[in-house]
Amino acid sequence: MPDTVKFDINGYQREMKELLGEDSQDSIFFKALDFASEFHRDQRRATKEEFISHPAEVAKILAEELQIYDPVVLTAALLHDVVEDSSVTVDDIEDLFGKEVKEVVDACTKLDQMGLDRRSTTYLTHSKLFDRASTRVEVLLVKLADRLHNIRTLKSLPAGKKQRIATETIEVYAPIAEALSIDHLRRELYNRALEYKFPKRAKPIKQIIRALEESKKPREFMEEVKRLLDNQGIPAQVRYRIRELEGYYDPLRKSVSPQYAGYRVSLTVVAKSHEDCYRALGVINSRFPPLPRSIRDFIASPKSNGYSSLHVRTDVEGESYLIKIRTPKMDRFSRLGPLALGTKGVVLSGQFWKDLSEMVNLMGGYPGAGYREVLKSSQAKEILVYTPRGDRIPLPISSVVLDFAFKIHSDLGERCLGAMIRGKRVPPSHVLNDGDRVEILLADEPVTEVDPELEKALKTLKAKALLARKRQRALENFFREMGESLLLQELERYNLTENVLVSEDSRQVMNLLKAKDLNALCLLIGHDKVRARDFVKFYHKLVGPESHPEDGKGAEAEPVDFNIHDVLEPTLFCYKYSSCCHPYPGQDDVVAVLSEKGLSLHARECTELDRWRVADHDRIHIQWEPMAELGGHRARVVVRSDSARDFLASMSRIPQPQLLRGFTRFNRGTGDWEVVLKPKTVGQVKEIMSHLIESGEDAVFSLLPGYGSMDD
């Protein structure tokens, strides 16, 4: 192939021996280099280079730019494409290079499409990657180096593929680098990807960057700061950096714009000691006044990933600057993140890696938005919140009390009723502020109520994932109990006893209905995937009505009420109050239909049920327990009254007036009033709604999601 760009394998070996040391001659890395060269021998990249150049450069990026010298990681980098592009299997890798190398290579290998579209295959590949990375974080380092080299050589690919790789880099790989706190890697991934993703929008920004690079002002400012420090006897290195495209990117808006950059130039001061850092801050602030509330002390209170510096913002001649003041050790950490703590033979361990492993593990465990949601949360700004003993707990901005509880321990989150902050009791949904001291209030047992709105308010993925799992468990229990109740009622309807459920004949019917056991059958019925009457119908067909006299006659009994459901805990995540007919807790003649999200409640005469062709035998008749508690939710009643006088007269006679939280007229044209209540039980709701309806008012009830103030 005359057009092929040859790879200088001998020169590469010399470079890597220099990086790894002369004693690396017998390392498995160089054996892997020979192995990979052989299996990639006839392959070429789109750049026309020999393919071996790619895995070789990935390993070199790890060693040279990330200072990772672990032979397992570097060997896996060399072999990460071998399984995907040749007949070599992961078992072959294990036999030749060991189990650890095999695990990293396997995690980096893309899944076959298996008949799926590209988007689904990509999602599953990423999910596999994060699942394996939860036990071997090194996987992420190899994939980041792989992506960095790919995007450095992206120019030769077709336009569509460039866009796809750039988008994936912005949404997945750059946020991973951010989560790992490898700042220079994060910046380069963003800068290169954004240029391909937004070529038109990037042009005016690149002109701004070019103008700043040509301007004398940033250098003059740097030199003036250096003179100030020298005059005060503070030895320091000072450098400046013009922000590139990544500084103009807003991950929430998923776009770039000149308006998105809070500052355009950063200045870094590297002083010898902590004391010199604080002295430098004072000297700089005395000459260049800081912007209000812009001083951040990450030396006294490091970020959760270990980052330390002093930050301050100032404006000089119309240009906004971010000044970072740090020691050499902090400066190295800011570039490499926790990798800076290691030396040759670095071992990826410690609290940060434990936290990171937990984060990537959540990417496969949260049934919400998955890994993209986790990566998005890792980009959030932080606040510091304190335990009663003064321990610092970093949390994403706008975190709530329940985030704090789960951050400390999952048991605290499970039993959290709220918190005491500055002497005031607040609910689990209370938004925390930077510097809050929080004392969690605990129930004796795990709280069973799972509020969907509270889950939406959570900011930490750990809390989201654990609460989602808790909700899923609670829903599964609800569906199981629902299915069991409907099945037993259907048996009773046909004069059958529970004994039939343990018979061999019943097991055959369960197999027919694709239920492995009674528990699975109840779940299927609760999920409305199997009807209880289908079980009885198939049972009769199999055994005949007289086959098991000890189980009952098998014929339909005298008419009795069936499909009855007693509402003992009217939780919002199990019961959905339909918007078509607006039933309320305690209302007579309410029926329900099964759905994937719980029981959908309707008034018996609701026309939507007929429109959906819900048969009578599929309607579940609701019976309310008057003393059932509503879980602390507020209620909203919209009352339409032609006369304000009549409405006010009705409100003056309302039963349980202590439950009233206020009312307002929000639509004078139609005479609509909003009444807010804090009922505790189903019986209280029924009493109030009955009063309004009997007073001739047209009243529509709804339970408000979320917790009200705990002072109510």
XYZ file of C-alpha atoms in Angstrom:
712
model
C 0.000 0.000 0.000
C 2.064 2.922 -1.285
C -0.103 5.592 0.390
C 0.296 4.073 3.851
C 2.039 6.257 6.430
C 4.560 4.005 8.137
C 4.741 3.908 11.936
C 8.267 4.108 13.369
C 7.988 1.203 15.789
C 11.690 1.333 16.747
C 11.541 5.029 17.545
C 8.392 4.448 19.566
C 10.085 1.701 21.599
C 12.967 4.075 22.430
C 10.559 6.815 23.536
C 8.578 4.460 25.771
C 11.722 2.970 27.343
C 12.785 6.489 28.199
C 9.400 7.203 29.777
C 9.119 3.873 31.612
C 12.777 3.390 32.535
C 15.432 0.983 31.322
C 14.231 -1.720 33.696
C 11.008 -1.919 31.661
C 12.759 -3.878 28.889
C 11.158 -7.156 29.972
C 7.801 -5.589 30.784
C 4.614 -7.176 29.408
C 4.086 -3.806 27.724
C 6.719 -4.489 25.068
C 5.492 -8.053 24.605
C 2.015 -6.583 24.046
C 3.472 -4.115 21.529
C 4.835 -6.987 19.424
C 1.529 -8.874 19.780
C -0.632 -5.887 18.772
C 1.676 -5.014 15.866
C 1.225 -8.509 14.480
C -2.577 -8.548 14.683
C -2.998 -4.972 13.387
C -0.382 -5.543 10.647
C -2.698 -5.213 7.627
C -5.029 -2.585 9.084
C -4.978 1.125 8.242
C -6.644 4.150 9.815
C -8.686 6.744 7.892
C -5.592 8.945 8.190
C -3.730 6.293 6.088
C -1.443 5.549 9.029
C -0.708 1.995 10.069
C -3.350 1.101 12.637
C -0.820 0.147 15.321
C -0.023 3.860 15.574
C -3.372 4.439 17.321
C -3.101 2.028 20.301
C 0.580 2.920 20.580
C -0.248 6.638 20.851
C -3.009 5.885 23.390
C -0.448 4.176 25.635
C 1.964 7.055 25.118
C -0.704 9.626 26.114
C -1.261 7.690 29.346
C 2.428 7.659 30.192
C 3.558 11.031 28.868
C 0.539 13.267 29.518
C -1.263 11.522 32.384
C 1.847 10.047 33.985
C 0.337 6.588 34.313
C 3.138 4.014 34.290
C 1.276 0.932 35.509
C 2.223 -1.837 33.006
C -1.267 -3.359 33.269
C -2.948 -0.116 32.189
C -0.420 0.555 29.413
C -0.612 -3.021 28.136
C -4.415 -2.849 28.060
C -4.138 0.408 26.100
C -2.015 -1.316 23.453
C -4.497 -4.192 23.198
C -7.784 -2.310 23.540
C -8.712 -2.721 19.837
C -7.293 -6.192 19.221
C -10.417 -8.158 20.238
C -12.685 -5.809 18.296
C -10.632 -5.875 15.085
C -9.208 -9.393 14.891
C -9.872 -13.036 15.731
C -8.255 -12.666 19.157
C -10.620 -13.309 22.111
C -10.566 -11.921 25.637
C -9.663 -15.425 26.828
C -6.571 -15.277 24.599
C -5.665 -11.960 26.230
C -6.018 -13.493 29.683
C -3.849 -16.496 28.769
C -1.061 -14.287 27.406
C -1.190 -11.172 29.593
C -3.171 -12.018 32.708
C -6.627 -11.468 34.160
C -6.189 -7.770 34.977
C -5.255 -6.833 31.417
C -8.118 -8.957 30.096
C -10.668 -7.153 32.326
C -9.617 -3.708 31.102
C -9.516 -4.801 27.433
C -12.929 -6.464 27.720
C -14.444 -3.317 29.248
C -13.031 -1.188 26.391
C -14.334 -3.503 23.651
C -17.477 -2.314 21.872
C -20.527 -4.557 21.803
C -21.682 -6.094 18.527
C -24.818 -4.467 17.139
C -26.833 -7.676 17.656
C -29.613 -6.344 15.431
C -29.911 -3.093 17.420
C -29.667 0.377 15.942
C -26.435 2.331 16.421
C -27.839 4.522 19.194
C -28.940 1.531 21.288
C -25.637 -0.263 20.717
C -23.698 2.846 21.756
C -25.784 3.201 24.909
C -25.258 -0.440 25.850
C -21.518 -0.141 25.138
C -21.263 2.865 27.441
C -23.318 1.124 30.118
C -20.975 -1.870 29.919
C -17.976 0.466 30.152
C -19.266 2.161 33.309
C -20.328 -1.122 34.850
C -16.774 -2.507 34.500
C -15.229 0.819 35.522
C -16.997 0.591 38.896
C -14.460 -2.091 39.871
C -11.553 -1.021 37.613
C -11.423 2.771 37.266
C -8.349 2.384 35.011
C -10.821 1.525 32.252
C -11.880 5.171 32.145
C -8.270 6.332 31.770
C -7.712 4.078 28.761
C -10.972 5.224 27.142
C -10.134 8.886 27.735
C -6.705 8.518 26.143
C -8.321 6.566 23.294
C -10.861 9.351 22.719
C -8.210 12.079 22.951
C -6.121 10.512 20.199
C -9.206 9.879 18.058
C -10.357 13.476 18.270
C -6.838 14.761 17.554
C -6.993 12.843 14.272
C -10.662 13.477 13.471
C -10.061 15.696 10.444
C -9.861 12.839 7.922
C -13.301 11.375 8.753
C -16.598 12.129 6.931
C -18.612 15.106 8.236
C -21.393 12.969 9.742
C -18.983 10.829 11.698
C -17.145 13.921 12.929
C -20.408 15.301 14.310
C -21.299 12.026 16.005
C -17.883 11.623 17.646
C -17.822 15.285 18.683
C -21.275 15.012 20.289
C -20.310 11.845 22.151
C -17.102 13.523 23.345
C -19.018 16.547 24.686
C -21.752 14.508 26.354
C -19.731 11.578 27.708
C -15.938 11.753 27.590
C -15.223 15.381 28.494
C -17.542 15.111 31.548
C -15.686 11.919 32.563
C -12.412 13.877 32.452
C -14.108 16.543 34.564
C -15.311 13.940 37.070
C -11.724 12.626 37.233
C -10.483 16.227 37.707
C -7.968 15.936 34.864
C -8.313 19.550 33.804
C -5.973 19.774 30.819
C -7.556 16.655 29.336
C -11.061 18.041 29.940
C -10.170 21.299 28.211
C -8.648 19.683 25.145
C -11.546 17.258 24.688
C -14.062 20.087 24.899
C -12.068 22.474 22.697
C -11.556 20.018 19.856
C -15.079 18.554 20.008
C -16.856 21.916 20.205
C -15.062 23.121 17.086
C -16.527 20.196 15.122
C -19.926 20.333 16.833
C -20.551 24.072 16.418
C -18.369 25.243 13.489
C -20.465 28.365 12.732
C -21.029 29.434 16.339
C -17.366 28.831 17.110
C -16.117 31.305 14.500
C -16.944 34.579 16.351
C -15.666 33.067 19.604
C -12.378 32.111 17.962
C -12.078 35.708 16.759
C -12.502 36.894 20.369
C -9.864 34.398 21.515
C -7.492 35.498 18.751
C -7.977 39.172 19.665
C -7.206 38.440 23.328
C -4.081 36.481 22.320
C -2.893 39.451 20.275
C -3.765 41.977 22.978
C -1.024 43.264 25.284
C -3.393 43.752 28.224
C -3.368 40.192 29.694
C 0.446 40.102 29.658
C 0.684 43.606 31.142
C -1.720 42.595 33.915
C 0.334 39.458 34.631
C 3.553 41.498 34.773
C 1.992 44.042 37.118
C 0.843 41.274 39.494
C 4.352 39.796 39.393
C 5.865 43.202 40.292
C 3.422 43.637 43.177
C 4.403 40.262 44.644
C 8.152 40.846 44.131
C 7.903 44.218 45.878
C 6.317 42.524 48.891
C 8.958 39.765 48.983
C 6.575 36.987 47.881
C 8.422 34.685 45.451
C 5.929 33.318 42.930
C 5.508 32.159 39.366
C 2.732 33.979 37.499
C 1.185 32.915 34.196
C -2.006 33.684 32.322
C -4.254 31.665 30.039
C -6.782 32.852 27.463
C -9.894 30.712 27.764
C -10.596 28.639 24.685
C -13.895 27.317 23.319
C -14.618 25.231 26.419
C -14.886 28.439 28.444
C -17.806 29.560 26.274
C -19.763 26.292 26.526
C -22.837 25.933 28.726
C -23.632 22.238 29.379
C -27.201 23.070 30.439
C -27.960 24.962 27.229
C -25.778 22.543 25.223
C -24.393 25.382 23.162
C -21.541 27.887 22.882
C -21.888 31.656 23.010
C -19.731 34.690 23.929
C -22.328 35.438 26.629
C -21.660 32.148 28.441
C -18.119 33.042 29.533
C -18.087 34.537 33.034
C -14.449 35.517 32.484
C -12.162 35.276 29.458
C -8.691 35.286 31.000
C -7.355 33.433 34.023
C -4.205 34.248 35.972
C -2.392 31.582 38.006
C -0.067 32.516 40.865
C 2.108 29.668 42.163
C 3.554 30.560 45.580
C 5.829 28.481 47.828
C 3.550 27.941 50.824
C 0.015 28.321 52.147
C 1.094 31.452 54.006
C 2.478 32.992 50.830
C -0.797 32.185 49.042
C -2.844 34.135 51.579
C -0.309 37.004 51.558
C -0.459 37.102 47.762
C -4.267 37.283 47.913
C -4.083 40.278 50.239
C -1.513 42.089 48.087
C -3.488 41.522 44.856
C -6.814 42.536 46.462
C -5.287 45.749 47.804
C -4.398 46.810 44.256
C -7.230 45.180 42.295
C -10.477 45.130 44.349
C -12.292 41.775 44.151
C -15.776 41.502 42.715
C -18.431 41.046 45.446
C -18.675 37.491 46.829
C -16.030 36.242 44.377
C -13.385 35.077 46.898
C -13.412 31.292 47.334
C -11.047 29.572 49.758
C -10.487 26.034 48.510
C -7.319 25.747 50.619
C -9.203 25.828 53.905
C -12.113 23.909 52.356
C -10.898 21.769 49.422
C -13.375 20.500 46.852
C -14.625 16.936 47.196
C -12.047 15.725 44.645
C -9.176 17.266 46.638
C -8.717 20.426 44.538
C -7.177 23.315 46.517
C -6.601 26.970 45.543
C -7.640 30.476 46.378
C -9.970 31.990 43.783
C -10.839 35.640 43.296
C -12.429 37.591 40.444
C -11.511 41.156 39.478
C -12.153 43.563 36.604
C -9.232 45.466 35.069
C -9.876 47.987 32.301
C -13.137 46.291 31.355
C -11.700 42.771 31.252
C -12.809 40.194 33.824
C -10.059 37.970 35.271
C -10.183 34.870 37.455
C -7.072 34.740 39.645
C -6.038 31.363 41.105
C -3.420 31.284 43.847
C -1.866 27.946 44.836
C 1.285 26.060 45.838
C 3.292 23.912 43.348
C 1.657 20.776 44.734
C -1.802 22.279 44.252
C -0.815 23.394 40.766
C 0.161 19.874 39.776
C -3.072 18.540 41.253
C -5.122 21.082 39.267
C -3.668 19.653 36.062
C -3.753 15.916 36.778
C -6.333 15.615 39.542
C -5.823 12.707 41.963
C -3.390 11.153 39.462
C -0.953 13.827 40.648
C -0.735 12.089 44.027
C 0.927 9.060 42.497
C 4.370 8.339 41.112
C 5.624 5.616 38.821
C 3.675 2.460 39.489
C 0.702 4.561 40.642
C -2.042 2.545 42.304
C -5.529 3.872 41.659
C -6.925 3.684 45.174
C -7.987 5.912 48.037
C -11.191 7.739 48.962
C -11.486 9.653 45.698
C -11.330 6.470 43.635
C -13.816 4.842 45.996
C -16.204 7.761 45.463
C -15.598 7.654 41.721
C -16.249 3.897 41.616
C -19.533 4.528 43.422
C -20.415 7.209 40.871
C -19.809 5.029 37.812
C -21.583 2.144 39.534
C -24.664 4.363 39.808
C -24.565 4.899 36.051
C -25.880 1.388 35.595
C -28.016 1.325 38.725
C -30.179 4.442 38.446
C -33.390 3.669 36.518
C -33.780 7.331 35.600
C -31.740 8.976 32.859
C -28.710 6.681 33.243
C -25.056 7.593 32.796
C -25.646 10.962 31.094
C -27.572 12.105 34.184
C -24.695 10.998 36.406
C -22.139 12.841 34.285
C -24.322 15.949 34.261
C -24.466 15.906 38.067
C -20.671 15.644 38.242
C -20.413 19.032 36.488
C -22.523 20.911 39.060
C -20.987 23.608 41.230
C -20.553 22.694 44.887
C -21.602 24.050 48.256
C -20.186 23.044 51.641
C -22.611 21.915 54.326
C -21.628 20.908 57.873
C -22.640 18.164 60.270
C -23.376 19.064 63.916
C -19.771 18.021 64.713
C -18.416 20.413 62.083
C -17.485 17.849 59.415
C -17.575 19.358 55.899
C -19.898 17.684 53.402
C -19.560 18.887 49.781
C -22.793 18.756 47.767
C -23.970 20.029 44.378
C -25.541 23.476 44.510
C -29.323 23.414 45.257
C -29.046 20.069 47.095
C -31.792 19.310 49.601
C -31.783 17.861 53.109
C -32.316 14.326 51.810
C -29.207 14.634 49.577
C -27.221 15.478 52.710
C -28.694 12.520 54.634
C -27.909 9.984 51.897
C -24.415 11.465 51.421
C -23.568 10.676 55.050
C -25.124 7.195 55.126
C -27.882 5.382 53.258
C -29.567 4.492 56.568
C -29.916 8.199 57.425
C -31.544 8.789 54.051
C -33.936 5.881 54.535
C -35.118 7.215 57.924
C -34.896 10.974 57.247
C -37.943 12.966 58.403
C -36.320 16.374 57.949
C -33.632 18.409 59.669
C -32.898 21.157 62.172
C -31.127 24.162 60.593
C -30.468 27.294 62.659
C -32.999 26.147 65.238
C -35.788 25.618 62.684
C -37.292 22.319 61.640
C -37.317 21.878 57.850
C -38.629 19.085 55.562
C -36.482 16.651 53.517
C -37.121 18.826 50.431
C -35.583 21.967 52.006
C -32.875 23.462 49.739
C -29.533 23.816 51.523
C -27.334 26.896 51.463
C -23.563 27.092 51.531
C -22.408 26.958 55.164
C -25.580 25.406 56.643
C -25.105 23.232 59.732
C -27.571 20.358 59.429
C -28.889 17.946 62.053
C -30.926 15.119 60.516
C -34.201 14.148 62.240
C -34.772 10.398 62.108
C -37.734 8.052 62.248
C -37.371 4.809 64.210
C -38.024 2.811 61.035
C -37.424 3.526 57.319
C -39.913 6.035 55.919
C -42.325 4.210 53.593
C -43.673 7.276 51.751
C -41.731 7.939 48.548
C -42.652 11.300 47.062
C -42.010 11.469 43.274
C -41.599 15.243 43.492
C -38.950 14.863 46.170
C -37.008 12.522 43.891
C -37.075 15.235 41.199
C -35.681 17.774 43.707
C -32.648 15.643 44.586
C -29.307 16.711 43.121
C -26.951 13.874 44.090
C -27.130 10.728 42.020
C -26.608 8.561 45.084
C -29.774 9.938 46.657
C -31.674 9.752 43.368
C -30.622 6.157 42.752
C -31.348 4.946 46.282
C -34.715 6.694 46.422
C -35.631 5.368 42.976
C -34.749 1.835 44.094
C -36.787 2.343 47.245
C -39.739 3.548 45.165
C -39.360 0.602 42.818
C -39.303 -1.861 45.732
C -42.367 -0.229 47.270
C -44.197 -0.336 43.940
C -43.295 -3.991 43.417
C -44.619 -4.831 46.890
C -47.776 -2.887 46.126
C -48.299 -4.687 42.791
C -47.612 -8.044 44.414
C -50.100 -7.454 47.229
C -52.617 -6.059 44.741
C -52.267 -9.106 42.526
C -52.580 -11.490 45.465
C -55.732 -9.745 46.691
C -57.389 -9.841 43.250
C -56.451 -13.503 42.771
C -57.860 -14.574 46.139
C -61.067 -12.641 45.475
C -61.414 -14.310 42.082
C -60.957 -17.733 43.687
C -63.610 -16.888 46.277
C -65.954 -15.753 43.506
C -65.826 -19.285 42.056
C -65.980 -21.046 45.435
C -62.336 -22.086 45.197
C -60.011 -22.045 48.190
C -56.348 -21.030 48.457
C -55.421 -24.731 48.382
C -55.592 -24.740 44.584
C -52.591 -22.413 44.446
C -50.202 -25.058 45.799
C -51.430 -27.882 43.563
C -49.482 -29.367 40.683
C -52.284 -28.321 38.336
C -51.860 -24.687 39.389
C -48.152 -24.887 38.689
C -48.962 -25.995 35.148
C -51.305 -23.026 34.749
C -48.584 -20.682 36.078
C -46.144 -22.078 33.507
C -48.738 -21.469 30.818
C -49.045 -17.850 31.994
C -45.219 -17.545 32.083
C -45.090 -17.161 35.861
C -42.334 -19.183 37.510
C -44.138 -19.270 40.869
C -47.048 -17.803 42.841
C -45.100 -14.680 43.693
C -44.428 -13.994 40.003
C -48.082 -14.681 39.168
C -49.249 -12.084 41.701
C -46.809 -9.567 40.237
C -48.112 -10.192 36.716
C -51.695 -9.692 37.902
C -50.743 -6.550 39.801
C -49.005 -5.178 36.692
C -52.146 -5.971 34.631
C -50.184 -8.338 32.397
C -52.334 -11.304 33.445
C -55.931 -11.207 34.670
C -56.880 -13.157 37.782
C -59.909 -14.583 35.957
C -57.552 -15.984 33.274
C -55.876 -18.080 35.953
C -59.262 -19.488 37.052
C -60.351 -20.029 33.440
C -57.220 -22.017 32.556
C -57.395 -23.901 35.855
C -60.953 -25.034 35.041
C -59.955 -26.057 31.540
C -57.086 -28.115 32.901
C -58.754 -29.905 35.825
C -62.504 -29.523 35.243
C -64.860 -28.048 37.832
C -65.357 -31.355 39.722
C -61.778 -32.628 39.690
C -60.828 -31.292 43.105
C -63.910 -31.254 45.344
C -61.768 -30.361 48.343
C -60.920 -27.078 46.602
C -64.557 -26.076 46.277
C -67.274 -26.529 43.696
C -65.559 -24.539 41.010
C -68.823 -22.998 39.820
C -69.502 -19.296 40.255
C -70.870 -18.609 43.734
C -73.827 -16.458 44.667
C -73.258 -12.828 43.637
C -70.731 -11.286 45.991
C -68.652 -8.149 45.882
C -65.307 -8.797 44.254
C -62.391 -6.742 42.926
C -62.421 -4.788 46.175
C -59.374 -2.822 47.284
C -59.008 -1.257 50.725
C -56.899 1.904 50.649
C -54.918 1.884 53.890
C -51.948 4.060 52.814
C -52.972 6.457 50.002
C -49.428 7.245 48.844
C -49.076 9.393 45.730
C -46.641 7.025 44.044
C -49.132 4.110 44.196
C -52.413 5.965 43.642
C -52.959 8.359 40.736
C -55.924 10.720 41.042
C -57.083 11.092 37.434
C -57.472 14.558 35.975
C -60.536 13.647 33.925
C -62.972 13.321 36.846
C -60.884 14.488 39.848
C -61.789 11.910 42.517
C -60.789 12.710 46.088
C -59.754 10.553 49.065
C -62.836 9.251 50.826
C -65.167 9.819 47.880
C -67.940 7.244 47.459
C -68.188 5.181 44.286
C -64.558 5.419 43.216
C -63.126 2.710 40.966
C -59.585 2.068 39.807
C -57.800 0.484 36.883
C -54.361 -1.082 36.988
C -51.482 0.644 35.239
C -47.683 0.354 35.164
C -47.453 3.317 37.549
C -49.990 2.124 40.124
C -53.745 2.389 40.499
C -55.468 5.067 38.437
C -58.496 6.313 40.399
C -61.742 7.458 38.731
C -65.288 8.318 39.693
C -67.529 5.362 38.876
C -69.483 7.382 36.298
C -66.322 8.701 34.575
C -66.931 8.617 30.822
C -63.241 8.053 30.093
C -63.547 4.497 31.393
C -66.178 3.766 28.748
C -64.124 5.500 26.078
C -61.154 3.289 27.010
C -63.539 0.272 27.005
C -62.650 -0.789 30.526
C -64.882 -3.784 31.257
C -66.795 -3.963 34.542
C -64.789 -6.978 35.693
C -61.543 -4.985 35.201
C -62.708 -2.126 37.428
C -61.468 -2.296 41.007
C -63.844 -0.928 43.623
C -62.171 1.336 46.149
C -62.939 1.253 49.871
C -61.370 4.016 51.952
C -60.066 3.695 55.485
C -61.234 7.000 57.085
C -58.231 7.148 59.425
C -55.667 6.465 56.660
C -53.018 9.211 56.765
C -52.149 11.328 53.727
C -48.412 11.555 54.371
C -48.194 15.250 55.224
C -49.243 16.498 51.772
C -51.112 19.715 51.262
C -54.339 19.680 49.275
C -55.707 22.162 46.751
C -59.408 22.612 46.122
C -60.544 24.798 43.240
C -64.038 26.056 44.059
C -66.233 27.736 41.456
C -68.840 29.984 43.010
C -71.091 32.537 41.297
C -71.293 34.562 44.490
C -68.332 35.631 46.623
C -70.730 36.085 49.533
C -71.990 32.500 49.240
C -68.429 31.192 48.997
C -67.280 33.108 52.074
C -70.371 31.967 53.975
C -69.553 28.372 53.047
C -65.946 28.811 54.154
C -67.039 30.253 57.497
C -68.869 26.987 58.241
C -66.168 24.665 56.902
C -65.547 21.663 59.177
C -62.028 21.164 60.563
C -61.140 24.894 60.135
C -57.719 24.274 61.705
C -56.747 22.457 58.505
C -57.306 25.541 56.374
C -54.089 27.185 55.150
C -55.681 29.981 53.154
C -57.793 30.781 50.105
C -57.497 33.248 47.235
C -59.627 34.294 44.294
C -57.564 33.712 41.175
C -60.142 34.145 38.390
C -62.738 36.861 38.868
C -64.305 36.195 35.479
C -65.340 32.635 36.374
C -65.528 33.046 40.147
C -62.753 30.488 40.793
C -61.245 30.307 44.264
C -58.220 28.309 45.390
C -58.461 26.752 48.844
C -55.299 25.259 50.379
C -55.652 22.667 53.138
C -53.363 20.442 55.192
C -55.582 17.404 55.919
C -54.112 14.553 57.885
C -56.560 11.760 57.091
C -58.884 10.524 54.352
C -61.892 11.132 56.618
C -61.029 14.820 56.986
C -60.899 15.267 53.202
C -64.279 13.594 52.793
C -65.852 15.764 55.486
C -64.591 19.016 53.928
C -65.445 18.044 50.339
C -68.918 16.863 51.370
C -69.527 20.220 53.039
C -68.481 22.201 49.937
C -70.545 20.055 47.582
C -73.616 20.159 49.858
C -73.235 23.949 49.986
C -73.803 23.967 46.237
C -70.192 24.667 45.308
C -68.453 23.085 42.326
C -65.235 21.785 43.944
C -62.243 20.044 42.314
C -59.733 18.390 44.666
C -56.056 17.571 44.141
C -53.280 16.461 46.464
C -50.162 18.578 46.050
C -46.944 16.604 45.548
C -43.994 17.426 47.776
C -43.761 18.233 51.434
C -45.115 21.407 52.933
C -43.405 23.331 55.704
C -42.869 21.175 58.753
C -44.191 24.033 60.866
C -47.665 23.562 59.344
